[in-house]
Coordinates of C-alpha atoms and ligand atoms in Angstrom, one line a residue:
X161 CA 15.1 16.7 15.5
X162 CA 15.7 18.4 12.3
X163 CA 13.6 18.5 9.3
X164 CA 16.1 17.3 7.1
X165 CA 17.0 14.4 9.8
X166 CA 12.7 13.6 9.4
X167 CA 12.9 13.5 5.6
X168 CA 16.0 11.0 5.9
X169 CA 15.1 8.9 8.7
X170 CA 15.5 5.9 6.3
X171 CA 19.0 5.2 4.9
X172 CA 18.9 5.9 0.7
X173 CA 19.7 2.5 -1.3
X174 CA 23.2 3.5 -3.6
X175 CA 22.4 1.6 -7.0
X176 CA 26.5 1.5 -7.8
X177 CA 27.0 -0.8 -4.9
X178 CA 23.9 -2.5 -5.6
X179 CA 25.3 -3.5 -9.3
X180 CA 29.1 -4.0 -7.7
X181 CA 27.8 -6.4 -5.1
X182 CA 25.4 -8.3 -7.8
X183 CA 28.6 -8.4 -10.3
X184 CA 30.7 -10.2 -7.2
X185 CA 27.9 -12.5 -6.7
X186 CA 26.2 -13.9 -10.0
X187 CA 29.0 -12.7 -12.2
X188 CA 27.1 -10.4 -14.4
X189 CA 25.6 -7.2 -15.0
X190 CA 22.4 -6.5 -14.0
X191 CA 19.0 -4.6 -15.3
X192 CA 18.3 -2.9 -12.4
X193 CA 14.7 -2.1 -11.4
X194 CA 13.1 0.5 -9.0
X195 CA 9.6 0.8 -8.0
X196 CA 8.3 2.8 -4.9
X197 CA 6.1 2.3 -1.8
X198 CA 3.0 4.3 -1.7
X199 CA 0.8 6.5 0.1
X200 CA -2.7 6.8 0.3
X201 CA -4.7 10.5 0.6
X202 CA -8.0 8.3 1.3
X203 CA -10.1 5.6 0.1
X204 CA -9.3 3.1 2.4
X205 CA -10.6 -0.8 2.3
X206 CA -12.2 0.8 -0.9
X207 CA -10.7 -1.0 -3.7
X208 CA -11.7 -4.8 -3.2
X209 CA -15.0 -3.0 -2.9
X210 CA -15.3 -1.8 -6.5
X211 CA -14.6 1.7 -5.1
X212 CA -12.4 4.9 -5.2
X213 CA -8.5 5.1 -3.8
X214 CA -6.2 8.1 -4.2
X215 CA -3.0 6.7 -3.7
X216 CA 0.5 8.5 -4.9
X217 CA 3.9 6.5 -4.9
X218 CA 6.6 7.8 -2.7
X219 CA 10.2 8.6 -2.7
X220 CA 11.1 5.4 -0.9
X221 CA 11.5 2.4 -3.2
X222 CA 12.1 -1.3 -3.5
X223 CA 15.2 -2.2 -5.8
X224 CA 15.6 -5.5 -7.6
X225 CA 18.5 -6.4 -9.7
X226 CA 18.1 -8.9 -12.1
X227 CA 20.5 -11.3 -14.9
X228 CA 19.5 -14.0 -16.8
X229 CA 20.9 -17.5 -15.9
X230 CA 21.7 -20.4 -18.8
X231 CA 19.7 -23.3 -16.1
X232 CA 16.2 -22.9 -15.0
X233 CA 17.0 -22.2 -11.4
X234 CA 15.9 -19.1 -9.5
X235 CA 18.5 -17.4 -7.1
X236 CA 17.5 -15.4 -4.9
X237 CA 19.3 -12.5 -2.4
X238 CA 17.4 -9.9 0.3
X239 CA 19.9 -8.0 1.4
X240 CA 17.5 -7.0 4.6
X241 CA 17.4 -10.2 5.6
X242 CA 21.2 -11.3 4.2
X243 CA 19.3 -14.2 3.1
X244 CA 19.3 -16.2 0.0
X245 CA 16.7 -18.3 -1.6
X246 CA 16.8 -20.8 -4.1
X247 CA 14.0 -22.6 -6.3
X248 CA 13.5 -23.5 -9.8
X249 CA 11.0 -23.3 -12.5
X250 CA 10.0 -26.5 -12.9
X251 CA 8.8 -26.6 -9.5
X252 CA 7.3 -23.6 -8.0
X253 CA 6.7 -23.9 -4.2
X254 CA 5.5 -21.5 -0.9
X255 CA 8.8 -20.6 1.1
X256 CA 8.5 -20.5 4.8
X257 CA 11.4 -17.6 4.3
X258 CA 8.5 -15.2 3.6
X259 CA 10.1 -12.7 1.7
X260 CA 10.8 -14.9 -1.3
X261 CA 6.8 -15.9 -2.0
X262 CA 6.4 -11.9 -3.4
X263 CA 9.2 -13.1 -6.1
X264 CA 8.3 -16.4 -6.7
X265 CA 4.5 -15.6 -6.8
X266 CA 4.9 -13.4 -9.6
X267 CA 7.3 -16.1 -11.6
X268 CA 3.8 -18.5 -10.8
X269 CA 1.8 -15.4 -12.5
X270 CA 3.6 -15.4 -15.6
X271 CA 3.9 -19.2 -16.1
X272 CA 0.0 -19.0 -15.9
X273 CA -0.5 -16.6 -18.2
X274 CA 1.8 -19.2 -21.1
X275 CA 4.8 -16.8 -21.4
X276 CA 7.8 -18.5 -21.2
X277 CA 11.0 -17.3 -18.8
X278 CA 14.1 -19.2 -18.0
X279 CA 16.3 -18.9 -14.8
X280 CA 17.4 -15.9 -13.3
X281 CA 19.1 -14.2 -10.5
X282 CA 17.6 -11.7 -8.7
X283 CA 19.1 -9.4 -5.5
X284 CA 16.8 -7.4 -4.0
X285 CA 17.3 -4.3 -1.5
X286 CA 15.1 -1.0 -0.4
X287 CA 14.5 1.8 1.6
X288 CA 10.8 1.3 2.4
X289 CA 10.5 0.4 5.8
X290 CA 9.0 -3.5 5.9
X291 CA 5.6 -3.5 8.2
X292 CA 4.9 0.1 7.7
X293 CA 1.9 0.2 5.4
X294 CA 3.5 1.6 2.9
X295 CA 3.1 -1.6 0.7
X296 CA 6.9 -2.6 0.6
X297 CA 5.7 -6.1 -0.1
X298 CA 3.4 -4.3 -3.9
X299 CA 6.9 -3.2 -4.7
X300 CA 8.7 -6.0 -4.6
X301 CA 6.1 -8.0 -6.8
X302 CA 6.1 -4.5 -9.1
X303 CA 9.8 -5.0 -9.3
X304 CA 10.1 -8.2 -10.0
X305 CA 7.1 -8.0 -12.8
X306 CA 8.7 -5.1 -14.5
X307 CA 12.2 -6.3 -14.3
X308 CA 11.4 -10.0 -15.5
X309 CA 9.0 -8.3 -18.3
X310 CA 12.3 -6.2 -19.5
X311 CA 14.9 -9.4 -19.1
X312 CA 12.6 -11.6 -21.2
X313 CA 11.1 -9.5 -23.4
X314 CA 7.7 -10.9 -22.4
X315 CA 5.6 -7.7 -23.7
X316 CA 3.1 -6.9 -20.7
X317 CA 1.1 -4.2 -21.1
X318 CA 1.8 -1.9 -17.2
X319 CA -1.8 -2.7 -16.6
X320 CA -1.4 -6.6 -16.5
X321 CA 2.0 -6.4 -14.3
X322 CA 0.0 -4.4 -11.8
X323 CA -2.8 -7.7 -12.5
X324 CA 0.5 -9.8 -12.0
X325 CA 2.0 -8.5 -9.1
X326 CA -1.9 -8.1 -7.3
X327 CA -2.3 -11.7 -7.7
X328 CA 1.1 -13.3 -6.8
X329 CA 0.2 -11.0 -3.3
X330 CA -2.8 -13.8 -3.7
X331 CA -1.6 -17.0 -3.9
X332 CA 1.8 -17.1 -2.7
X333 CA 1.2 -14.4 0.3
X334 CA -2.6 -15.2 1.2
X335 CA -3.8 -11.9 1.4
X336 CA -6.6 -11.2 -0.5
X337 CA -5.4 -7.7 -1.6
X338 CA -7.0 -5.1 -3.9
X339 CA -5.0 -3.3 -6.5
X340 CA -4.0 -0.1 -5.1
X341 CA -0.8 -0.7 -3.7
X342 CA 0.5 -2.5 -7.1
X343 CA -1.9 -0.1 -9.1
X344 CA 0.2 3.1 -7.3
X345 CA 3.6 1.6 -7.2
X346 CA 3.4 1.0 -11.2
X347 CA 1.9 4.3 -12.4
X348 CA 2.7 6.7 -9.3
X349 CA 3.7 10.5 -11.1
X350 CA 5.7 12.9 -9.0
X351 CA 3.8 15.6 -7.2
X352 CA 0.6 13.9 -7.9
X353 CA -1.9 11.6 -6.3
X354 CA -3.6 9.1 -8.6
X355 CA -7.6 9.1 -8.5
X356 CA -8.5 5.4 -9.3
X357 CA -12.5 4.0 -9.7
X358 CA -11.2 0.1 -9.0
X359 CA -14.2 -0.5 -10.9
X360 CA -13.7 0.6 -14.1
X361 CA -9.8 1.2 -13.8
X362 CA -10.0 4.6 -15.4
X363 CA -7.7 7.0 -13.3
X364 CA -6.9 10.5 -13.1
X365 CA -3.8 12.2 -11.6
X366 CA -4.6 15.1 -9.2
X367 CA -1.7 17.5 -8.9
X368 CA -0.2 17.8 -5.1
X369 CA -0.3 21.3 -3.9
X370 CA 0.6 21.2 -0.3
X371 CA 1.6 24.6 -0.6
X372 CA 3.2 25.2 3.4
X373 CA 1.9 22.1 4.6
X374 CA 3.7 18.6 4.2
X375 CA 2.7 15.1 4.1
X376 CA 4.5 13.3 7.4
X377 CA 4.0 9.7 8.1
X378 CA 4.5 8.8 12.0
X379 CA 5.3 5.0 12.3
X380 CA 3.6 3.4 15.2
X381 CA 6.3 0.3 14.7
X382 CA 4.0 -2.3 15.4
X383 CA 2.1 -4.5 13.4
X384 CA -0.6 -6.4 15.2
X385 CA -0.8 -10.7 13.7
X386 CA -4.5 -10.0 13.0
X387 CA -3.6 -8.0 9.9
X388 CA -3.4 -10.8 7.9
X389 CA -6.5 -12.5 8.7
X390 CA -8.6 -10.1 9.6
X391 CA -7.8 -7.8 5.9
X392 CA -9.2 -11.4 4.6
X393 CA -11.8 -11.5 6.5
X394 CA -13.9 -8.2 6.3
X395 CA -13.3 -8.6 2.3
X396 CA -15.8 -11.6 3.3
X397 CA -17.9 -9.9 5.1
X398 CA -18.4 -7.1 2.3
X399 CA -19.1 -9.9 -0.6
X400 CA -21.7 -11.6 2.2
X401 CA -23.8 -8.3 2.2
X402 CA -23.1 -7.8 -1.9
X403 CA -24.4 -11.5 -1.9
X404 CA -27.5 -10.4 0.3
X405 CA -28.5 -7.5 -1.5
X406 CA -27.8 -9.2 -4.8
X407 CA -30.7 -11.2 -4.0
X408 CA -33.5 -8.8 -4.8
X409 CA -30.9 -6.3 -7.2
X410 CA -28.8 -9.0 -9.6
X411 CA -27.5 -5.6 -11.1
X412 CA -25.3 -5.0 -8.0
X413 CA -22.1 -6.8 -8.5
X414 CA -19.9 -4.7 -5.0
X415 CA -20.2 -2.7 -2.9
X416 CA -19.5 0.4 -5.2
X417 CA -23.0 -0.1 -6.0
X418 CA -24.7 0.0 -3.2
X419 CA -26.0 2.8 -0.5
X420 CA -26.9 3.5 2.5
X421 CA -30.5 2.6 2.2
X422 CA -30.0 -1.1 -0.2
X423 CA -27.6 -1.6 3.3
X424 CA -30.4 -0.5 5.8
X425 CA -33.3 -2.9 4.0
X426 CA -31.0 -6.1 3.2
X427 CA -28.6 -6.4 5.2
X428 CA -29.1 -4.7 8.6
X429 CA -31.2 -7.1 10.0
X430 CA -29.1 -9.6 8.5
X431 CA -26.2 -9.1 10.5
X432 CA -25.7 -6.1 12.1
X433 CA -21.7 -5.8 12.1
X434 CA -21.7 -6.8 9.0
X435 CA -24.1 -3.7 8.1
X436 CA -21.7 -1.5 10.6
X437 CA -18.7 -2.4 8.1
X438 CA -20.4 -2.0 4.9
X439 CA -21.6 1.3 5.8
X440 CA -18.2 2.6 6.7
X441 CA -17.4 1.6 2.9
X442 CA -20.0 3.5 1.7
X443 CA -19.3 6.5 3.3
X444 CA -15.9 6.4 2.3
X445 CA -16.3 6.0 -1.4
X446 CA -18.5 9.8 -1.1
X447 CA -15.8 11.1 1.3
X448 CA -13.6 10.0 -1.5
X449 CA -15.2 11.9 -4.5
X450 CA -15.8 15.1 -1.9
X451 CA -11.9 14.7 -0.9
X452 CA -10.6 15.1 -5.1
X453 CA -12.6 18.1 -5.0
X454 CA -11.1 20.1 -2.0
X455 CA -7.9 18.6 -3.5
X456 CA -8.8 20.5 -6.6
X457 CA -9.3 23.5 -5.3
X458 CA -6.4 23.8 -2.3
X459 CA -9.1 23.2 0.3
X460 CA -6.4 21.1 2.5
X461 CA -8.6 22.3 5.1
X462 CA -12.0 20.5 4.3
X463 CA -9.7 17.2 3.2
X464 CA -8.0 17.2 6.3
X465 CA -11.5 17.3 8.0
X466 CA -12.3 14.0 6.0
X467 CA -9.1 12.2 6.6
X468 CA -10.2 12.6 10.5
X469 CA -13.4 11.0 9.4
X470 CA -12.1 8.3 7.5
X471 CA -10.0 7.4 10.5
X472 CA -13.0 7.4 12.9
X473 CA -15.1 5.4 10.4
X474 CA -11.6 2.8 10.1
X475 CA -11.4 3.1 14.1
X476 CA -15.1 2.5 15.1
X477 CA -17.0 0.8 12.1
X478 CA -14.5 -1.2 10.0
X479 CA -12.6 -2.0 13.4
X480 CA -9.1 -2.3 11.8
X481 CA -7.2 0.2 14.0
X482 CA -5.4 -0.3 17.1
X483 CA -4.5 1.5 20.5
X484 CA -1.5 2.7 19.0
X485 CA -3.0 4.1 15.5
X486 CA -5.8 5.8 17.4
X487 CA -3.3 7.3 20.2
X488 CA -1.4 9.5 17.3
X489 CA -4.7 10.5 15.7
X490 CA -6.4 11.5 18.6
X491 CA -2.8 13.3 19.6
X492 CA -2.7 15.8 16.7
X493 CA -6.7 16.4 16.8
X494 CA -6.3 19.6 18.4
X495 CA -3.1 21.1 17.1
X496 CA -3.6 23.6 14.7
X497 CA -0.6 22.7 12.4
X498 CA -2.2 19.4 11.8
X499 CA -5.2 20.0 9.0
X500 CA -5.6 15.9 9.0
X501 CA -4.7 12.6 10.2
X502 CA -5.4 9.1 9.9
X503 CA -4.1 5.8 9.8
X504 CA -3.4 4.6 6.7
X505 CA -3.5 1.0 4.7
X506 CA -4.8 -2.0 5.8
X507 CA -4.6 -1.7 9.4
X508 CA -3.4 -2.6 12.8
X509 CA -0.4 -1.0 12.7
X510 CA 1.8 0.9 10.2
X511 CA 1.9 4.3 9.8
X512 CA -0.7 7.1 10.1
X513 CA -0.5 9.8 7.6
X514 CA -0.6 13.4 8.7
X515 CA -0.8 16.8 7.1
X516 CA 1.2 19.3 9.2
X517 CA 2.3 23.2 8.4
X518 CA 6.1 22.3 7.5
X519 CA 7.1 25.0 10.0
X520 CA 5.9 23.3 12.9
X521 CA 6.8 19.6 12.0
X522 CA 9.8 19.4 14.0
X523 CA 8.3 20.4 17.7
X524 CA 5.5 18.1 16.4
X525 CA 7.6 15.3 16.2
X526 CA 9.7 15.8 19.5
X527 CA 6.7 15.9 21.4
X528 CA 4.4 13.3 20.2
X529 CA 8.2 11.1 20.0
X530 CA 8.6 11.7 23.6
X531 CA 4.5 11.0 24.6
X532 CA 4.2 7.7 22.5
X533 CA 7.6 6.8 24.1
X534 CA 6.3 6.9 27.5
X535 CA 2.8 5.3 26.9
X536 CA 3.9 2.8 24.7
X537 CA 7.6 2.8 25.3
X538 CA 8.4 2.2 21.5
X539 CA 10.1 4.7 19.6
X540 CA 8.3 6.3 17.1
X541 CA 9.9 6.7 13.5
X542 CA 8.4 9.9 11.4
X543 CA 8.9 10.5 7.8
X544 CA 8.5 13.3 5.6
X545 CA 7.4 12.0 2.4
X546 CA 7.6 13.2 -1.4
X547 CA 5.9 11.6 -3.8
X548 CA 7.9 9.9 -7.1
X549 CA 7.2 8.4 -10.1
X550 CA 6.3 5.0 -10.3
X551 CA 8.1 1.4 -11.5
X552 CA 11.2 2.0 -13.9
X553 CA 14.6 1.1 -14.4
X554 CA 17.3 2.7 -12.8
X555 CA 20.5 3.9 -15.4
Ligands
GLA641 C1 -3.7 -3.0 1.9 C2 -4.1 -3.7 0.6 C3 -4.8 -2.7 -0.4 C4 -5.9 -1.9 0.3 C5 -5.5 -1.4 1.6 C6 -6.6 -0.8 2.4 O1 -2.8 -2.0 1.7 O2 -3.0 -4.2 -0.1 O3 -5.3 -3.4 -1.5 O4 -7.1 -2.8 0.4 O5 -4.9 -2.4 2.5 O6 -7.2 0.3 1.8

């Protein structure tokens, strides 16, 4: 396989067909809106926790279209699923289609927070592949927050749509997310990661200098049922211990304020796997701060070293990997090309993210292709990523 066949292994959306094929359907011209699935460097299962995330937005993005209607109905189009949805505003409801809930949940936000929007068409397509991790689900909510701001002049501050979209994620899709995925898709900068304290909200971009090495993400294709429930459930399990410890410290309000020793005299003997997973948080929030550093100063080296640690801690104390994540980490461990690995997101599937000398990628990705073929007998996708600037309107 070719580099340039790695780079392009999803098919690009063309926004002239996109506006052609709205105009045929609803009539009218469109705004048309892009915003772009994400990365993340490290700082994983950090950011309900109060904690640090490096995330950068990447060069694959969610596309919605949008036109006002004169009626208060909502119509709907995915063009991956060549489905269409309808609803309106008086009555806002959970579809069993899925897909739809990421739109509607955001029209929910915005009613809640007494802005007024009347009906609308909206067509959605992408080139983020669905069930990768790479938060194609934070960029349709983005999307849809950004385009429905512009369309009806509603005046959001990009701080409050990332608010928005987080919390549609919420209600209408039941997962309890944290911000980074919304957080990266809406303020992502091209050839930078974005430092974020999910406490405070302050961030900092960190310029991207890969220089000879590349950022590839190999898709394990599957994506395990507990993801869903289990995300939700060590978020509980992380409050529990913030709720133990609060107990003798009132002043500790997550995780982000806790260490090693408040977990060791509180919670251990408490509940041990609950200590197990809070320490892996921890950890990761100093890996974190030591990561921005080697970023800093072109230490790819030293980060790689702590992407391998994050995934162990993700593997063995958080428990949210899977056979398939840990077989391509522990597959590139001894390759010199590959500074670091690890899986990336939420877990149980998705993609792990790799740094890899760009001259070697291509016999990287033939051989661990052909290996994951024969052990798992799924065929694994790899992309090379760039990074892009985040949410925005397309001309
Ligand atoms: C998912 C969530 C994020 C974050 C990651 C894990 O992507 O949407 O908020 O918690 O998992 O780091």
């Amino acid at each position: 396989m070719k580099l340039s066949e790695i780079a392009m292994s999803t098919a690009k959306v063309d926004v002239d067909r996109l506006k052609s094929i709205f105009k045929s359907r609803y009539g009218t011209v469109p705004l048309v809106v892009k915003s772009p699935g994400r990365i993340n460097v490290i700082g994983e299962h950090t950011d309900y926790n109060g904690g640090f995330v490096m995330p950068a937005a990447i060069d694959k993005a969610v596309y919605v279209a949008v036109s006002k209607r004169e009626d208060n109905e909502i119509h709907l189009y995915a063009e991956d699923f060549k489905q269409s949805h309808e609803a309106s505003l008086a009555e806002l409801n959970i579809s069993e289609k899925g897909w739809p809930n990421y739109i509607l949940g955001v029209v929910d936000q915005i009613i809640k927070r007494n802005k007024a929007i009347g009906g609308f068409n909206l067509y959605i397509d992408g080139d983020v592949p669905p069930g990768a991790g790479l938060s194609s689900s934070a960029a349709v909510e983005c999307a849809t927050a950004f385009a429905l701001d512009q369309v009806f002049n509603l005046g959001f501050p990009k701080m409050e749509l990332t608010d928005i979209a987080q919390k549609a994620e919420h209600v209408f899709a039941g997962v309890s997310c944290g911000i980074m995925d919304q957080f990266a898709s809406v303020f992502g900068k091209k050839d930078h990661a974005i430092m974020l304290d999910c406490r405070s909200m302050e961030y900092e971009y960190v310029p991207l200098n890969l220089s000879g090495y590349q950022f590839l993400l190999l898709n394990t294709k599957v994506k395990h049922s507990l993801a869903d429930s289990a995300y939700n459930d060590r978020r509980a399990q992380c409050e529990q211990a913030v709720a133990w410890i609060k107990e003798a410290h009132p002043e500790v309000s997550t995780l982000r304020d806790v260490d090693m020793e408040m977990l060791e005299i509180y919670v251990k003997h408490r509940d041990v796997d609950v200590y197990e997973k809070c320490s892996y948080v921890v950890k990761e929030n100093v890996r974190l701060i030591q990561a921005a550093g080697y970023l800093k100063d072109g230490n790819l080296k030293a980060l790689g070293k702590l992407m391998f640690d994050t995934h162990d801690g993700l593997s063995k104390s958080y428990e949210v990997s899977c056979d398939e994540l840990d077989y391509l980490v522990d597959a590139v461990r001894a390759e010199k090309s590959v500074l670091g690995a690890r899986m990336m997101g939420g877990g149980f599937g998705g993609c792990t993210l790799n740094i890899v000398e760009t001259e070697h990628i291509s016999e990287l990705v033939k051989k661990l292709s052909e290996d994951y073929d024969q052990k798992f007998g799924l065929k694994l996708e790899a992309y090379l990523v760039e990074t892009a600037a985040g949410t925005g309107i397309v001309l």
